[in-house]
Short mmCIF file of C-alpha atoms in Angstrom, two decimals:
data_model
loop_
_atom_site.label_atom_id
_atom_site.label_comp_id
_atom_site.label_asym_id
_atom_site.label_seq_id
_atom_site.Cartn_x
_atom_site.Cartn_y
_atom_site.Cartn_z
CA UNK A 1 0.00 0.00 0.00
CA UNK A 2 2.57 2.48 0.98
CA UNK A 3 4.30 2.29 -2.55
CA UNK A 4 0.92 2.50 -4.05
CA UNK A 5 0.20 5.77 -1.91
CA UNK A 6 3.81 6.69 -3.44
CA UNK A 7 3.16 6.07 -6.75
CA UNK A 8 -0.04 8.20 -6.69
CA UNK A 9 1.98 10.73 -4.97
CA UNK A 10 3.88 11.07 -7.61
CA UNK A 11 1.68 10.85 -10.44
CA UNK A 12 -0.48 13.73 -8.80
CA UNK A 13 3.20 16.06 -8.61
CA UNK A 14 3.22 15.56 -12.32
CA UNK A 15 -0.21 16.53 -12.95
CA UNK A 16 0.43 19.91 -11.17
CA UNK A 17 3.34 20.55 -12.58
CA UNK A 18 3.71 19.45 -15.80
CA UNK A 19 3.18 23.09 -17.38
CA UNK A 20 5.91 24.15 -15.68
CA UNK A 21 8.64 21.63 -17.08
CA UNK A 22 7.33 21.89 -20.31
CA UNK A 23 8.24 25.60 -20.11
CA UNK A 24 11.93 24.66 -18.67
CA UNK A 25 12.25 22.54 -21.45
CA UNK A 26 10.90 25.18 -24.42
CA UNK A 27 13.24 27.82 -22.74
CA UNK A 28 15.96 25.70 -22.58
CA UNK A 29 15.64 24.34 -26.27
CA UNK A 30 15.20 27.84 -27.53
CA UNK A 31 18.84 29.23 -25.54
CA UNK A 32 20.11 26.28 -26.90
CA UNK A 33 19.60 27.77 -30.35
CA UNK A 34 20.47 31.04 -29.67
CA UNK A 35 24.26 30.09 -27.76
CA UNK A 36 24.58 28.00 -31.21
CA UNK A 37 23.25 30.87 -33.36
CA UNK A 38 24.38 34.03 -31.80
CA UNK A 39 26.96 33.21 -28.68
CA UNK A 40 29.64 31.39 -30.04
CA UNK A 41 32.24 32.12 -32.69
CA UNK A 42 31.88 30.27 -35.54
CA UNK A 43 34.39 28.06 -37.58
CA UNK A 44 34.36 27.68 -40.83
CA UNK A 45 36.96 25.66 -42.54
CA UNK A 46 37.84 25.73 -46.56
CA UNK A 47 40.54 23.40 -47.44
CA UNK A 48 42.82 22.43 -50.60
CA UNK A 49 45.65 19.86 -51.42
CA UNK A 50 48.53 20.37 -53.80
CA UNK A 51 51.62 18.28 -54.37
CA UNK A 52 54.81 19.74 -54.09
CA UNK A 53 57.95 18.52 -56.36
CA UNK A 54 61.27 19.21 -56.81
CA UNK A 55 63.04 20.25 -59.71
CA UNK A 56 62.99 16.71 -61.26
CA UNK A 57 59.38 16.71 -60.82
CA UNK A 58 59.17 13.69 -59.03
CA UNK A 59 57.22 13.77 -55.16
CA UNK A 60 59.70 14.37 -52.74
CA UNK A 61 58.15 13.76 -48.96
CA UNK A 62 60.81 16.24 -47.42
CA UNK A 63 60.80 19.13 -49.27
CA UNK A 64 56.87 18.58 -48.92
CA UNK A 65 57.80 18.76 -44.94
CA UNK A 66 60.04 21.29 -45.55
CA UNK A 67 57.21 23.20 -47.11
CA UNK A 68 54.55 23.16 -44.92
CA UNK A 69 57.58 24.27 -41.89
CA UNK A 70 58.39 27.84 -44.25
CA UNK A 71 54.69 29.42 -44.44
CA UNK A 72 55.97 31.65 -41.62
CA UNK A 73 57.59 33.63 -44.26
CA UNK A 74 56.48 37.20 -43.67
CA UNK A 75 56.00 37.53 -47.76
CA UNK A 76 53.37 35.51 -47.71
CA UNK A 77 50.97 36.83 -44.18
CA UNK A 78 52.02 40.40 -46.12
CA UNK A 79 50.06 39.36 -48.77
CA UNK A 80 47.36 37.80 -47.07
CA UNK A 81 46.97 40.64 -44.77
CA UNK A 82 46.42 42.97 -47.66
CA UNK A 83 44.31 40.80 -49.19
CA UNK A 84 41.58 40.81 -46.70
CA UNK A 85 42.26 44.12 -45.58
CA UNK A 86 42.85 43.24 -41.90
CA UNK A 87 46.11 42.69 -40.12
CA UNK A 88 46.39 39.19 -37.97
CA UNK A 89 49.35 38.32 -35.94
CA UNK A 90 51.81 35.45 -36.97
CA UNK A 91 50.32 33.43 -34.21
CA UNK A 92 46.73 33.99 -35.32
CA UNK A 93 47.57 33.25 -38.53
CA UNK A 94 49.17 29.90 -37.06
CA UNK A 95 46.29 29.17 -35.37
CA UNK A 96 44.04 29.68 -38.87
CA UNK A 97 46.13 27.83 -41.03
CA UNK A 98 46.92 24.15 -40.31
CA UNK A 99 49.04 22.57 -42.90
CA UNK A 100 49.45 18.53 -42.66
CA UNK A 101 51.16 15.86 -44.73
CA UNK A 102 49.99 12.51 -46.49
CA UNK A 103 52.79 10.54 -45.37
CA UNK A 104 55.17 9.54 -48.55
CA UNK A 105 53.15 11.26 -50.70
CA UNK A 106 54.44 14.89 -51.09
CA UNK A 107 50.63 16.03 -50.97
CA UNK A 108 49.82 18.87 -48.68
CA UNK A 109 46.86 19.68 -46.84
CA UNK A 110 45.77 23.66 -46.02
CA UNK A 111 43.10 23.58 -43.54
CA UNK A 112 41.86 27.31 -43.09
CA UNK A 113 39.49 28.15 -40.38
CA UNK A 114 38.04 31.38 -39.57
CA UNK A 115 34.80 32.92 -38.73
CA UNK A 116 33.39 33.64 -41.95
CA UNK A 117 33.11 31.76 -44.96
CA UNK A 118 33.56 34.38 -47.48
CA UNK A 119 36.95 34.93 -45.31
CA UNK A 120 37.84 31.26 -45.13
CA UNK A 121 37.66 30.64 -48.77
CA UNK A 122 39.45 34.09 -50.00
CA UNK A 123 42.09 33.13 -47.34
CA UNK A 124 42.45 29.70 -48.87
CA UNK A 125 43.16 31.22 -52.85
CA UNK A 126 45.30 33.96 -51.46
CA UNK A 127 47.33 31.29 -49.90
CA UNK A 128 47.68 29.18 -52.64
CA UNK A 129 48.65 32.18 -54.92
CA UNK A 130 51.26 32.65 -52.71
CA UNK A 131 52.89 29.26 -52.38
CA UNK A 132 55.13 28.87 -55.12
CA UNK A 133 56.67 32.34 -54.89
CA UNK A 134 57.33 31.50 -51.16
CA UNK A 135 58.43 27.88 -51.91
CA UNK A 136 60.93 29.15 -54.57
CA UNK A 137 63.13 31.10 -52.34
CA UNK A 138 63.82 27.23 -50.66
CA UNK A 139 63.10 24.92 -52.74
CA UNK A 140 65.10 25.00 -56.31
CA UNK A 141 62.55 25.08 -59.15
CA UNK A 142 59.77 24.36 -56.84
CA UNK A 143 56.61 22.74 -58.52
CA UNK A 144 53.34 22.79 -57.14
CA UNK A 145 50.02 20.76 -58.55
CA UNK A 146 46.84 21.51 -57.31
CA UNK A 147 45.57 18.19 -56.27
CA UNK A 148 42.08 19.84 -55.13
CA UNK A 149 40.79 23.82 -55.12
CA UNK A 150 39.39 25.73 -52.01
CA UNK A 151 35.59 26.09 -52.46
CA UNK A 152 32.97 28.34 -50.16
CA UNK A 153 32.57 25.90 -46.97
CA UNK A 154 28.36 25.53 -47.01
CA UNK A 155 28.14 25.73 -43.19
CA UNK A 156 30.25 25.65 -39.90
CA UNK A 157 31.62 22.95 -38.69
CA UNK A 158 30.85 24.49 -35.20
CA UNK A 159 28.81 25.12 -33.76
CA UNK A 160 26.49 22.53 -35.21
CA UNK A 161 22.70 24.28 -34.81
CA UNK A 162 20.63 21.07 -34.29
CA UNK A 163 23.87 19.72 -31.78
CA UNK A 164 22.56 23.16 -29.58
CA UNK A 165 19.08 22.39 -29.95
CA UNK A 166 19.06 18.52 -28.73
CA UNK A 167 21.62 19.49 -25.97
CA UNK A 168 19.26 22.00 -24.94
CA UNK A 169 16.21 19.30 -25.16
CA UNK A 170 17.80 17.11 -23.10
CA UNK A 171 18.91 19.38 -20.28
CA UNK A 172 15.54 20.77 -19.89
CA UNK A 173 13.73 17.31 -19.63
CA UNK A 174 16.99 16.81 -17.22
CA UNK A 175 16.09 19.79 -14.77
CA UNK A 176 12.23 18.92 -15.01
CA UNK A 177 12.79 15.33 -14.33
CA UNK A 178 14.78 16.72 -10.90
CA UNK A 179 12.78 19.59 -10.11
CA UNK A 180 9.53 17.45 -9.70
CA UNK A 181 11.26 14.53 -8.06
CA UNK A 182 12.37 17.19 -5.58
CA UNK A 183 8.83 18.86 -5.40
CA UNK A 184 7.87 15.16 -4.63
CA UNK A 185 10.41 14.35 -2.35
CA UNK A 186 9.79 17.71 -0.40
CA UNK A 187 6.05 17.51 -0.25
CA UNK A 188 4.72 16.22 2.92
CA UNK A 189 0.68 16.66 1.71
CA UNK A 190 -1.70 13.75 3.00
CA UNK A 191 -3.22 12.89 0.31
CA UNK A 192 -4.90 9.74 1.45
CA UNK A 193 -6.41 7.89 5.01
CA UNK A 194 -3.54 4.85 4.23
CA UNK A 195 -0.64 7.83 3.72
CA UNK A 196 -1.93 9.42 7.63
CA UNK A 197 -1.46 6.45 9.10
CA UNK A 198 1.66 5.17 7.84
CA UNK A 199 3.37 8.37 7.89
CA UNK A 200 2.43 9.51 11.43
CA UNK A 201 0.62 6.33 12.60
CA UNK A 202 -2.16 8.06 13.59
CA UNK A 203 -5.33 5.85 13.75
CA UNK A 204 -8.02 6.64 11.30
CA UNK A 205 -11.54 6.35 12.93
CA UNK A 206 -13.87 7.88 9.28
CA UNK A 207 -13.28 8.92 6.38
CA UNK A 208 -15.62 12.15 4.67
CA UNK A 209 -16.57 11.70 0.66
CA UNK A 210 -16.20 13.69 -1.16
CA UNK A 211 -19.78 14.67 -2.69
CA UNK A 212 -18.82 16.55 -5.81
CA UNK A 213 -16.31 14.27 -7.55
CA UNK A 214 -19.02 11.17 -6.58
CA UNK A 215 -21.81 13.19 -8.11
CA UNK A 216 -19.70 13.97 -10.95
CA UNK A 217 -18.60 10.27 -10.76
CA UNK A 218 -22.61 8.96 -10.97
CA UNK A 219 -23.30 11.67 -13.82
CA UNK A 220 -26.18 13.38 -12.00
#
């Protein structure tokens, strides 16, 4: 009986305060959005492979390393810097650019990341224009291929809109789920003559009825 009177308990939290958790949960959904939409910096990244050969043309995987090591040359953030009219440091410029290797390959990877996608794919091209004038000053009749061109990244690769949304979902069904088990936990209303006595064991000696609900009960 007692985890019936529980149970009921329970239930009857729910029913008075289920408006209220599905309001935590709609608020919570909707800031979910807006952190995704309006509160964090966005990344988008535009990205482009080329090979890089020596002068007999043939893939050579060190002066590909070498490569990717010499794009701290300050020709080459000049010319970037002019191109989009801003001025970055070296280090955010590191921290925009990541350049990786296909091992044995001489291929190169530019992975450019900013918060714009106009920016991240006029970045990209200026880059590439720049490479071989760079890579000629170290590497003797440099040659660079173009395995794949930089193209206008569609969407952000964070902060991922529906990601926001369903995090925000869950942590508002979350904090309902607690706040009424709290409510319940903290709510010390007798709600029935089995709940009095086994809560206070206090004898029960009549019980009233309750006229209304058995009149609404009977239909008349």
């Amino acid at each position: 009986m007692k985890k019936n009177n529980k149970l009921k308990k329970l239930l009857n939290t729910i029913r008075n305060n289920w408006r209220i958790a599905v309001v935590v949960v709609v608020l919570t959904t909707i800031s979910g959005y807006l952190l995704s939409a309006y509160g964090i910096e966005k990344h988008y990244i535009t990205t482009f492979d080329v090979m890089v050969t020596d002068e007999s043309g043939k893939p050579d995987p060190v002066s590909a390393t070498t490569a990717a090591l010499l794009f701290k040359s300050p020709n080459i953030y000049n010319e970037m810097n002019e191109g989009l009219q801003v001025r970055f440091s070296y280090r955010e410029y590191e921290e925009m650019i990541k350049i990786s290797q296909e091992g044995g390959t001489g291929i190169l990877r530019a992975e450019i990341d900013m918060s714009t996608a106009e920016n991240s794919c006029k970045l990209a091209e200026i880059y590439l224009r720049a490479m071989p004038e760079v890579l000629s000053g170290y590497i003797e009749n440099a040659g660079i291929t173009v395995v794949s061109s930089p193209k206008m990244p569609e969407a952000p690769v964070f902060p991922n809109d529906m990601l926001f949304v369903a995090i925000g979902f869950g942590a508002g069904l979350i904090i309902s789920v607690i706040g009424i088990l709290i409510i319940w936990k903290l709510d010390n209303t007798i709600t029935s003559a089995d709940n009095l006595t086994e809560e206070y064991n206090i004898p029960v000696l009549g019980e009233l009825m309750d006229f209304d609900r058995e009149i609404d009960y009977l239909g008349r």
